Tab-separated table of N, CA, C and O and ligand atoms in Angstrom:
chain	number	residue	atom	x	y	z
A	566	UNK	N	-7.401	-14.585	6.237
A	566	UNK	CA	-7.341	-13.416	5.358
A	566	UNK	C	-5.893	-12.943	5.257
A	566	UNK	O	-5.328	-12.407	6.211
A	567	UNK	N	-5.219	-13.185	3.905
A	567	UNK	CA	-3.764	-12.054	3.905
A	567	UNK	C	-4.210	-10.618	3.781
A	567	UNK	O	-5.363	-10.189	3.762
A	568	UNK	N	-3.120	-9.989	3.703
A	568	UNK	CA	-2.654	-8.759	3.807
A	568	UNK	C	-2.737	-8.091	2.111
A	568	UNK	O	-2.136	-8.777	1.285
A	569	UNK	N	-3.395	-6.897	1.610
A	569	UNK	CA	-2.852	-6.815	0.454
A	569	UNK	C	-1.461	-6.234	0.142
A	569	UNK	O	-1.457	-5.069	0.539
A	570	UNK	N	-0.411	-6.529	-0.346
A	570	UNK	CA	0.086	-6.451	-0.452
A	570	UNK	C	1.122	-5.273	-1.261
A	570	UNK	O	1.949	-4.419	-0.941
A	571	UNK	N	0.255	-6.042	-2.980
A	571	UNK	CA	0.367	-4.901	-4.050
A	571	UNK	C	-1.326	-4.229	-4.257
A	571	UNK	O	-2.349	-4.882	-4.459
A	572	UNK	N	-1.224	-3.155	-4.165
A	572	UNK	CA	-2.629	-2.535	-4.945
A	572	UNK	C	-3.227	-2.587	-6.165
A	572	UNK	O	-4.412	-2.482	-6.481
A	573	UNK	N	-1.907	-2.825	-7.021
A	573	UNK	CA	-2.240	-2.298	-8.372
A	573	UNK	C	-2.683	-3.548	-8.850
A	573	UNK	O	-2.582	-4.361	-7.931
A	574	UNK	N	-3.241	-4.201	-10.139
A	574	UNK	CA	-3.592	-5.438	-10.586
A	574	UNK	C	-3.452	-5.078	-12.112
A	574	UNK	O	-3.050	-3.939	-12.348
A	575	UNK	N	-3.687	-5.770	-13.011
A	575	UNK	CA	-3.477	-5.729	-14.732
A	575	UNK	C	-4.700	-4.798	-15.402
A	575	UNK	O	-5.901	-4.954	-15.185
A	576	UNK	N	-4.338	-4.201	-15.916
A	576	UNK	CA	-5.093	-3.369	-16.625
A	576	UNK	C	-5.310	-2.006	-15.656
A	576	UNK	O	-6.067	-1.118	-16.048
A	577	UNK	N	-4.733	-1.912	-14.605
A	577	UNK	CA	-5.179	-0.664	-13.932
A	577	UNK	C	-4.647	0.811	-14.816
A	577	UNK	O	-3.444	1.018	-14.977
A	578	UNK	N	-5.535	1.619	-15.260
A	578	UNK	CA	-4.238	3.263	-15.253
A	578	UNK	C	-3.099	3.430	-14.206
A	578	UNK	O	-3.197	3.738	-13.018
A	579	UNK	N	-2.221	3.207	-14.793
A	579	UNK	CA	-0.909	4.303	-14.040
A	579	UNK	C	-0.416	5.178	-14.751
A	579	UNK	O	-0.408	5.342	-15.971
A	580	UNK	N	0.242	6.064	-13.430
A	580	UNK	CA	1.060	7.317	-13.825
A	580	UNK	C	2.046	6.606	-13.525
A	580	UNK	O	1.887	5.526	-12.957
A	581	UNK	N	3.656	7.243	-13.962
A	581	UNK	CA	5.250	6.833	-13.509
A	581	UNK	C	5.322	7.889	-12.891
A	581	UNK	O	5.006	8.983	-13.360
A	582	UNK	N	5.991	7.571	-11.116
A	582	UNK	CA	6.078	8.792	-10.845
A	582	UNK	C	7.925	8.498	-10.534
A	582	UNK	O	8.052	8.557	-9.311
A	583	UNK	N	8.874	8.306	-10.983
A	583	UNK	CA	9.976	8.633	-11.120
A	583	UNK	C	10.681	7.879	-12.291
A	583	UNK	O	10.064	7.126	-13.044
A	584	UNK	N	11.973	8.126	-12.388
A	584	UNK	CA	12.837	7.842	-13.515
A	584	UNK	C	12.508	8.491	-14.851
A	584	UNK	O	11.739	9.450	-14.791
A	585	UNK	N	13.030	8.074	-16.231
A	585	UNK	CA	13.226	9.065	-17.269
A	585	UNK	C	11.632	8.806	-18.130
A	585	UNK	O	11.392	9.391	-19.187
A	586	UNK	N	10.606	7.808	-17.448
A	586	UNK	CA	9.265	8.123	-17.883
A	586	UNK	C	8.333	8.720	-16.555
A	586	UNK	O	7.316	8.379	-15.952
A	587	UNK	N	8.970	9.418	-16.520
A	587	UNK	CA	8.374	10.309	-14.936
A	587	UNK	C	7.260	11.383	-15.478
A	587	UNK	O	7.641	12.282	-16.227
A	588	UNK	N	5.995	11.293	-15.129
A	588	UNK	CA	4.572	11.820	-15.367
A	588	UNK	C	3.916	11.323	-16.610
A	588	UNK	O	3.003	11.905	-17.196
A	589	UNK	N	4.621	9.877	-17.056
A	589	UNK	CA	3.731	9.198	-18.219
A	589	UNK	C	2.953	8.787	-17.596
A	589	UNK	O	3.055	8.618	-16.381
A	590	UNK	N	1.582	8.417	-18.561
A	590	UNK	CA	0.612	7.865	-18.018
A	590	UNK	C	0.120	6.342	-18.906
A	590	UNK	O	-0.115	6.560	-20.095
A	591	UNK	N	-0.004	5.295	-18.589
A	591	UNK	CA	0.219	4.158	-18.826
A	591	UNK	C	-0.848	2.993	-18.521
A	591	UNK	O	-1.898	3.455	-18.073
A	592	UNK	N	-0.833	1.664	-18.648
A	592	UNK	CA	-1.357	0.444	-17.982
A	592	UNK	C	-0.564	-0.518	-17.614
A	592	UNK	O	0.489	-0.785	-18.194
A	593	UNK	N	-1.192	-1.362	-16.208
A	593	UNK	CA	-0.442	-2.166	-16.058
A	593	UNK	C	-0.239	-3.612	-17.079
A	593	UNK	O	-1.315	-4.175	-16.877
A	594	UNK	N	0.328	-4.262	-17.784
A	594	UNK	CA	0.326	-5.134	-18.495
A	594	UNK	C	0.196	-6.645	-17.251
A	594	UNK	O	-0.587	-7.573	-17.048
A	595	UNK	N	1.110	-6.279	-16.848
A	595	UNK	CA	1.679	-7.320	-15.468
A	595	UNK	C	2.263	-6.835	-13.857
A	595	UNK	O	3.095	-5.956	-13.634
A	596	UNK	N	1.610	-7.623	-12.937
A	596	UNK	CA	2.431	-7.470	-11.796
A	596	UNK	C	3.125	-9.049	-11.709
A	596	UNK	O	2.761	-10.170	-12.061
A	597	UNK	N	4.586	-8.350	-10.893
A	597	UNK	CA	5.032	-9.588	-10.858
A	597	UNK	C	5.612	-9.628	-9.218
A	597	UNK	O	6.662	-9.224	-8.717
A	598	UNK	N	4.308	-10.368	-8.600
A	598	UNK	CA	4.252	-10.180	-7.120
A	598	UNK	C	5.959	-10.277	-6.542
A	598	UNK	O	6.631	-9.433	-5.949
A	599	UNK	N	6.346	-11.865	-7.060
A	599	UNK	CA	7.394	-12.193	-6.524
A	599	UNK	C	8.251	-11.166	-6.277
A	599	UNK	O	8.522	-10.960	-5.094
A	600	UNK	N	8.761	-10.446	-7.139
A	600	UNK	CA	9.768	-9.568	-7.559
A	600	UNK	C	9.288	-7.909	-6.848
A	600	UNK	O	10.000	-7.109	-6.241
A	601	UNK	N	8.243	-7.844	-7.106
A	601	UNK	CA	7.733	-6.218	-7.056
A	601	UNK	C	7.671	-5.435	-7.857
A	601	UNK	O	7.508	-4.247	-7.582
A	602	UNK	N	7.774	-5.840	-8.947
A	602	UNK	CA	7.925	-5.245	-10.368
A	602	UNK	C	6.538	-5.355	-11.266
A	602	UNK	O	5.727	-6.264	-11.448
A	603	UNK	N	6.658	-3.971	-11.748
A	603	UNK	CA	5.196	-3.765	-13.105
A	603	UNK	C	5.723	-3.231	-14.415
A	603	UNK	O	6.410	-2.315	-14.868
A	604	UNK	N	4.911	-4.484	-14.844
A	604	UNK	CA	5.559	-4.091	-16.628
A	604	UNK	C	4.232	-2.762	-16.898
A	604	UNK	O	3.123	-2.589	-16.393
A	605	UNK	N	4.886	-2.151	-17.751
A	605	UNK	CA	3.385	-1.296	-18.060
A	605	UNK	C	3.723	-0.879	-19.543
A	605	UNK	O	4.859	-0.956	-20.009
A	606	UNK	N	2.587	-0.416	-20.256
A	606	UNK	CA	2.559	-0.369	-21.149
A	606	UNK	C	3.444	1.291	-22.136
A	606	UNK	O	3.202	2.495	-22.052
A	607	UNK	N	4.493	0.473	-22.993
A	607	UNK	CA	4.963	1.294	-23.706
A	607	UNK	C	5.425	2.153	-22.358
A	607	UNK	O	4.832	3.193	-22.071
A	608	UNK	N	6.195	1.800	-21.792
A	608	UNK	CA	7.236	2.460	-20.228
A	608	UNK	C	8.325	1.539	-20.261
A	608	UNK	O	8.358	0.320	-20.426
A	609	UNK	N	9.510	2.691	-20.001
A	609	UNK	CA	10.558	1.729	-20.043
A	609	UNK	C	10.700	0.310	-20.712
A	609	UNK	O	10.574	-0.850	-20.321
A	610	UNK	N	11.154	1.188	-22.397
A	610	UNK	CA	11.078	0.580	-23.769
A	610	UNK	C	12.392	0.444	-24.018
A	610	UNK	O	13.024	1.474	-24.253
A	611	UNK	N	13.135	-0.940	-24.022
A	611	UNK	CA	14.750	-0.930	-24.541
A	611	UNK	C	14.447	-1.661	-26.082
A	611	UNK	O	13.581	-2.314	-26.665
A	612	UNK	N	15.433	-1.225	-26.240
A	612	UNK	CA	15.567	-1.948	-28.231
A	612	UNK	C	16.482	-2.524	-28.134
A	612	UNK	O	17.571	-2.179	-27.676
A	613	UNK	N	16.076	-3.695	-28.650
A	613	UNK	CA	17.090	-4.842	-28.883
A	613	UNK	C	17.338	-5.242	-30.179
A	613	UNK	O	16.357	-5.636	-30.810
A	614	UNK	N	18.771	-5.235	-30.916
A	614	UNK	CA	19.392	-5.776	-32.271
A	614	UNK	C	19.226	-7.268	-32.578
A	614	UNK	O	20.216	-7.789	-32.063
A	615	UNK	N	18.674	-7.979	-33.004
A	615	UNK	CA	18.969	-8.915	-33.491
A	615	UNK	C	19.656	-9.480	-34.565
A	615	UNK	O	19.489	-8.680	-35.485
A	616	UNK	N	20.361	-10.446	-34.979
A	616	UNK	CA	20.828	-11.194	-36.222
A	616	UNK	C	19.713	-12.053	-36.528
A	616	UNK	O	18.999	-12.859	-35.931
A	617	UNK	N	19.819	-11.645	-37.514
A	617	UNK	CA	18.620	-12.701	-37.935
A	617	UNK	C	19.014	-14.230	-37.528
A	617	UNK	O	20.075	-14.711	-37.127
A	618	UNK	N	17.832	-14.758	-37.770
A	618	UNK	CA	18.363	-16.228	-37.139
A	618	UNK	C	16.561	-16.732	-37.454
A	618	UNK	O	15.628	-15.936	-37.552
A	619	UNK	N	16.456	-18.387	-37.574
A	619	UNK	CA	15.444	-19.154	-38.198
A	619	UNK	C	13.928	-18.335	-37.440
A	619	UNK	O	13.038	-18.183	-38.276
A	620	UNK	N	13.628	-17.899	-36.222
A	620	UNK	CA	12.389	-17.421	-35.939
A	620	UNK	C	12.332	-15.933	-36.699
A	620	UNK	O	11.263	-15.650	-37.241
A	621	UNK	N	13.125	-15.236	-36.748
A	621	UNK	CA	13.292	-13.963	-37.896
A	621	UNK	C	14.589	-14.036	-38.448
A	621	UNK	O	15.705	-14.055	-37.930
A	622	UNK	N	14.143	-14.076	-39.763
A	622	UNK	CA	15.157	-14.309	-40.869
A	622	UNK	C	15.704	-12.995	-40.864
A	622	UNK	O	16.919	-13.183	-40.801
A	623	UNK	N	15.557	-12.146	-40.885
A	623	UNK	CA	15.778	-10.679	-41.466
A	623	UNK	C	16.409	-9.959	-40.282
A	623	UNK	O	17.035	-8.929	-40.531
A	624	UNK	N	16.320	-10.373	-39.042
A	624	UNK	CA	16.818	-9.955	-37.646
A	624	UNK	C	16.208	-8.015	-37.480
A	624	UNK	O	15.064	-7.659	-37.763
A	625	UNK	N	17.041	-7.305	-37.098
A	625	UNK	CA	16.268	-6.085	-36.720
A	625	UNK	C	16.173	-6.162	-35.600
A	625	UNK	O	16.486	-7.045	-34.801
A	626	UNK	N	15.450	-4.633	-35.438
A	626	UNK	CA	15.419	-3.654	-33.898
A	626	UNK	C	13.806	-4.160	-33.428
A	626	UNK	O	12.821	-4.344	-34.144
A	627	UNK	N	13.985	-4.320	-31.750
A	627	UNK	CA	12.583	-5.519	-31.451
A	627	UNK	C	12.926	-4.587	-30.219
A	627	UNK	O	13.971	-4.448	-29.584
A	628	UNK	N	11.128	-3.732	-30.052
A	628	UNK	CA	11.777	-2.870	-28.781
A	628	UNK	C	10.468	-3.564	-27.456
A	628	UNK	O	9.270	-3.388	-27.680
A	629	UNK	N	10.858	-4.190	-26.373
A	629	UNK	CA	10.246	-4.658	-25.186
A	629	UNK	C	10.115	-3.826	-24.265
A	629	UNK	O	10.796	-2.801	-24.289
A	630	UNK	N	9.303	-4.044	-23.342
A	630	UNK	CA	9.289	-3.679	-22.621
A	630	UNK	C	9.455	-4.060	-21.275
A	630	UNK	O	8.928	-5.119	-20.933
A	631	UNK	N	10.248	-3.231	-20.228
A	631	UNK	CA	10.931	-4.066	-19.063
A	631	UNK	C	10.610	-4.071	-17.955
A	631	UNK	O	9.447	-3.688	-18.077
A	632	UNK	N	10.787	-4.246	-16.732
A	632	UNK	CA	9.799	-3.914	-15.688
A	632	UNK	C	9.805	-2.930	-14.704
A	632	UNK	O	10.526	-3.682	-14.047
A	633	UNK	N	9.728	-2.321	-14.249
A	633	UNK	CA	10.139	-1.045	-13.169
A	633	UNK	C	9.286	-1.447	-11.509
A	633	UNK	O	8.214	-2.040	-11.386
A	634	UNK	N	9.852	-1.099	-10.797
A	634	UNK	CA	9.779	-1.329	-9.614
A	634	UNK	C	8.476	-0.722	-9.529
A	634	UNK	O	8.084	0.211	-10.230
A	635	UNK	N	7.871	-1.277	-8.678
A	635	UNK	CA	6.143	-0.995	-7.980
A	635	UNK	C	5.824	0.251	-7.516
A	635	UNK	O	4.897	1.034	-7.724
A	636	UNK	N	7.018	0.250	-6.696
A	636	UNK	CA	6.786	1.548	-6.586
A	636	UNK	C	6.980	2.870	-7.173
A	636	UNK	O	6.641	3.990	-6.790
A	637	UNK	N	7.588	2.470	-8.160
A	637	UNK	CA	7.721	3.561	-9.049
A	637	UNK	C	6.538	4.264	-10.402
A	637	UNK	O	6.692	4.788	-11.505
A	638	UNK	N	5.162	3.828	-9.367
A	638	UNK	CA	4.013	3.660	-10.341
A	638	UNK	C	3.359	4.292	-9.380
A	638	UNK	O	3.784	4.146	-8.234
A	639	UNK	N	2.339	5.024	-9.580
A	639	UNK	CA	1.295	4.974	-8.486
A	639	UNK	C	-0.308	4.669	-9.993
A	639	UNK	O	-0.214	4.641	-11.220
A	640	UNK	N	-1.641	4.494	-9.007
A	640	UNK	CA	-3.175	4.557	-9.417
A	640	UNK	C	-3.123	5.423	-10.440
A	640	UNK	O	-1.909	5.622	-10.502
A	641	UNK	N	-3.569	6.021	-11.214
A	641	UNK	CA	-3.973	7.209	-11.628
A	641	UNK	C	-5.439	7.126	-12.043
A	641	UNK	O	-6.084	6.500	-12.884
A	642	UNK	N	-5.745	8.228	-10.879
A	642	UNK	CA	-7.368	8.229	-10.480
A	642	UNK	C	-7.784	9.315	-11.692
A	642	UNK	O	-6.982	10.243	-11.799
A	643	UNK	N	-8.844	9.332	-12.557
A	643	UNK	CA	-9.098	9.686	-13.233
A	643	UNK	C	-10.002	11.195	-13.035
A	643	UNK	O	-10.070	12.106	-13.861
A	644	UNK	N	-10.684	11.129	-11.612
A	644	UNK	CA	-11.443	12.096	-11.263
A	644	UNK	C	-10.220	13.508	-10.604
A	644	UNK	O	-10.281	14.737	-10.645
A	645	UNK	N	-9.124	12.449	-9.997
A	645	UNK	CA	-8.061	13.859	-9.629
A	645	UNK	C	-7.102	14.426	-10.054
A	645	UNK	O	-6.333	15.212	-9.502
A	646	UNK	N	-7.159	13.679	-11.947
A	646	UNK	CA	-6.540	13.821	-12.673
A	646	UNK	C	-4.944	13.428	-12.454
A	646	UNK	O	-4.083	13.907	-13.193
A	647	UNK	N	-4.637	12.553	-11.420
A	647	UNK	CA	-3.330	12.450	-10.912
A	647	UNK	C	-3.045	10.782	-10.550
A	647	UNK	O	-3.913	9.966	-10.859
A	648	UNK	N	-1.787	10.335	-9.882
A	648	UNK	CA	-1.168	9.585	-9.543
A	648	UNK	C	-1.793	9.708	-8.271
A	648	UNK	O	-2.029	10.850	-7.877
A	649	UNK	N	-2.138	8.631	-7.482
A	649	UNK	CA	-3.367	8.409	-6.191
A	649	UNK	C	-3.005	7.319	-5.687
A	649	UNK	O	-2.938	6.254	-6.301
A	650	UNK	N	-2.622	7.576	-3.998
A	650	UNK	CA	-2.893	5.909	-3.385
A	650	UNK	C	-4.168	5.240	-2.968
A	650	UNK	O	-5.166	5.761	-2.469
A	651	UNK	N	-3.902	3.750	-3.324
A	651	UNK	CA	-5.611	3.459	-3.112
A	651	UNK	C	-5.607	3.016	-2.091
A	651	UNK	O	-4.629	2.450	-1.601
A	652	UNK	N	-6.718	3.173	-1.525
A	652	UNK	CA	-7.185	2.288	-0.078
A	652	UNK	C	-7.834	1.305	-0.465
A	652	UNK	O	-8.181	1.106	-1.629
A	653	UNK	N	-8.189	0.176	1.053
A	653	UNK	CA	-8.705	-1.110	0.188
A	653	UNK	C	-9.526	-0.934	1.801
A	653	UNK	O	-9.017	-0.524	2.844
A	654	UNK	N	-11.042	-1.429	1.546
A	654	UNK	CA	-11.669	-1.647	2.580
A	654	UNK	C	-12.698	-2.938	2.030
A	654	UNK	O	-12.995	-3.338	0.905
A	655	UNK	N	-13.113	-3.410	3.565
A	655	UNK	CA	-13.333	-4.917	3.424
A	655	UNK	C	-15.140	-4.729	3.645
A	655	UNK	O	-15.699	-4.391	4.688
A	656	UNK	N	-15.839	-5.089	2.224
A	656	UNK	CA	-17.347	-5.021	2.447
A	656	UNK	C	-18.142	-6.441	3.530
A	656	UNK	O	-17.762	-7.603	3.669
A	657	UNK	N	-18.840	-6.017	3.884
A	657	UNK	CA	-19.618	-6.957	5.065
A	657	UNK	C	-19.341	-7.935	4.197
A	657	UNK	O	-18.659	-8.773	4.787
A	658	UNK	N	-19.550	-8.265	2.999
A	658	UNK	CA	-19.771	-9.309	2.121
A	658	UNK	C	-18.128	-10.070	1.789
A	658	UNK	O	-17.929	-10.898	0.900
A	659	UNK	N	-16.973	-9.482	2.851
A	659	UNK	CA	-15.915	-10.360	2.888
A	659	UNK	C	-15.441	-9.388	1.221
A	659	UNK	O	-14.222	-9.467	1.069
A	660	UNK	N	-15.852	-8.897	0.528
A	660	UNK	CA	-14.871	-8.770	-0.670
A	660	UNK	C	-14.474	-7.096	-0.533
A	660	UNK	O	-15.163	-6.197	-0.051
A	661	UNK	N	-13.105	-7.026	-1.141
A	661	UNK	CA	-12.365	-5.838	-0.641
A	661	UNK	C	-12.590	-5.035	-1.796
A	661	UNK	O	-12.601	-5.873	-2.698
A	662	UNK	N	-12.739	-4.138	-2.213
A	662	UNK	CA	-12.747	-2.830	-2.913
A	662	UNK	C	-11.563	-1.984	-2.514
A	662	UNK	O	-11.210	-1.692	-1.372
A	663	UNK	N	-10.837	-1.533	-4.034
A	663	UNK	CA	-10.003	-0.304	-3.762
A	663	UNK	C	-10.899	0.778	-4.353
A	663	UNK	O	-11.716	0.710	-5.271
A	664	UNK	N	-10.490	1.879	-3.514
A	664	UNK	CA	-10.394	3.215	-3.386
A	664	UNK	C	-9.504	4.163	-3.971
A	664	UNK	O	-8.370	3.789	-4.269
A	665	UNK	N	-9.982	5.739	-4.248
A	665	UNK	CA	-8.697	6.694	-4.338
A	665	UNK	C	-8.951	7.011	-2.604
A	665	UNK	O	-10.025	7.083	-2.007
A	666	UNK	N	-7.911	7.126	-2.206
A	666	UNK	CA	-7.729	8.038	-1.278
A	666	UNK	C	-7.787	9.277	-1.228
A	666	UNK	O	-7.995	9.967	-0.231
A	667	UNK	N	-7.579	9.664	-2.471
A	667	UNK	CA	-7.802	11.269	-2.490
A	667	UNK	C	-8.911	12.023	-2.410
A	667	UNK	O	-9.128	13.102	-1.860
A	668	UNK	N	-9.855	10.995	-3.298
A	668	UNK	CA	-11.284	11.489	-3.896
A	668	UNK	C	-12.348	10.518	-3.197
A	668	UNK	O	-13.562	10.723	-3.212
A	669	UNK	N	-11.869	9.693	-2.729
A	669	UNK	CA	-12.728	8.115	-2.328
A	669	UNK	C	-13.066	7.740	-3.160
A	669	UNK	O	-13.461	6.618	-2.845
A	670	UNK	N	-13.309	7.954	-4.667
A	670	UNK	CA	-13.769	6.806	-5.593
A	670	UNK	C	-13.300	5.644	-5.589
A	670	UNK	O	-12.099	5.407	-5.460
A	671	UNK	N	-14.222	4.751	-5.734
A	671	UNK	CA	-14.262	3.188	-5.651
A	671	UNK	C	-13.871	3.275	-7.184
A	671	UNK	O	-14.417	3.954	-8.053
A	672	UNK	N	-12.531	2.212	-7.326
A	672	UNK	CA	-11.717	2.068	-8.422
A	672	UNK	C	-12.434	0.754	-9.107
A	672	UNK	O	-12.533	0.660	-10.330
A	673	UNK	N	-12.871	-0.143	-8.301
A	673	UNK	CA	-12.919	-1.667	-8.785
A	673	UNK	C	-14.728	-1.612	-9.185
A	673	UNK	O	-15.573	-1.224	-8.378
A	674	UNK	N	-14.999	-2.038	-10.433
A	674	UNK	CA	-16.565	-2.140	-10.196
A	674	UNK	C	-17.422	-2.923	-10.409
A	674	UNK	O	-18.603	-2.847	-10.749
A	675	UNK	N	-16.260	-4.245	-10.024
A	675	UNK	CA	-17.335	-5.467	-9.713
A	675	UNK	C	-17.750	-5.313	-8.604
A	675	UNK	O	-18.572	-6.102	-8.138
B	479	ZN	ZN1	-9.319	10.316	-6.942
């Protein structure tokens, strides 16, 4: 059995809880274990200029999105209306469930 590591997984709600999208509320698009980094949705949005060139002829402003450190995210539990750490506990049946810690709601509902 490993260790979990990251909590969060794709599609979870998050809140940002620091930098200049600090109390947005969001999804995860991607974790990117290696690194520690979560892309999330429409968070930390840069715009990029292009020249046009053969995949867009017309070039223009193409705004991505970039990744922000893991921890700079928390759960956002829906019942405590907030940013929440989850707990993870291990059912007799070997499979782990996260938690809010705050509220105990079971986050996962397979
Ligand atoms: Zn909660």
């Amino acid at each position: 059995m490993h260790a979990i590591k990251y909590k969060l997984k794709k599609d979870d709600p998050v809140v940002v809880t620091t930098g200049k999208d600090k109390g947005k509320k969001s999804k995860v698009l991607k974790v990117e274990k290696k690194t520690g980094k979560l892309f999330l949705e429409d968070i930390n949005v840069v715009k990029r200029h292009t020249k046009p060139n053969p995949m867009d002829p017309d070039g223009g402003i193409h705004e991505k999105e970039m990744p922000i450190d893991i921890s700079n995210a928390q759960y956002y539990c829906k019942s405590c209306d907030k940013g929440v750490r989850l707990g993870v506990k291990v059912l007799e049946s070997g499979q782990k469930q996260r938690y809010c810690k705050s509220c105990g709601e079971i986050v996962d509902k397979d």
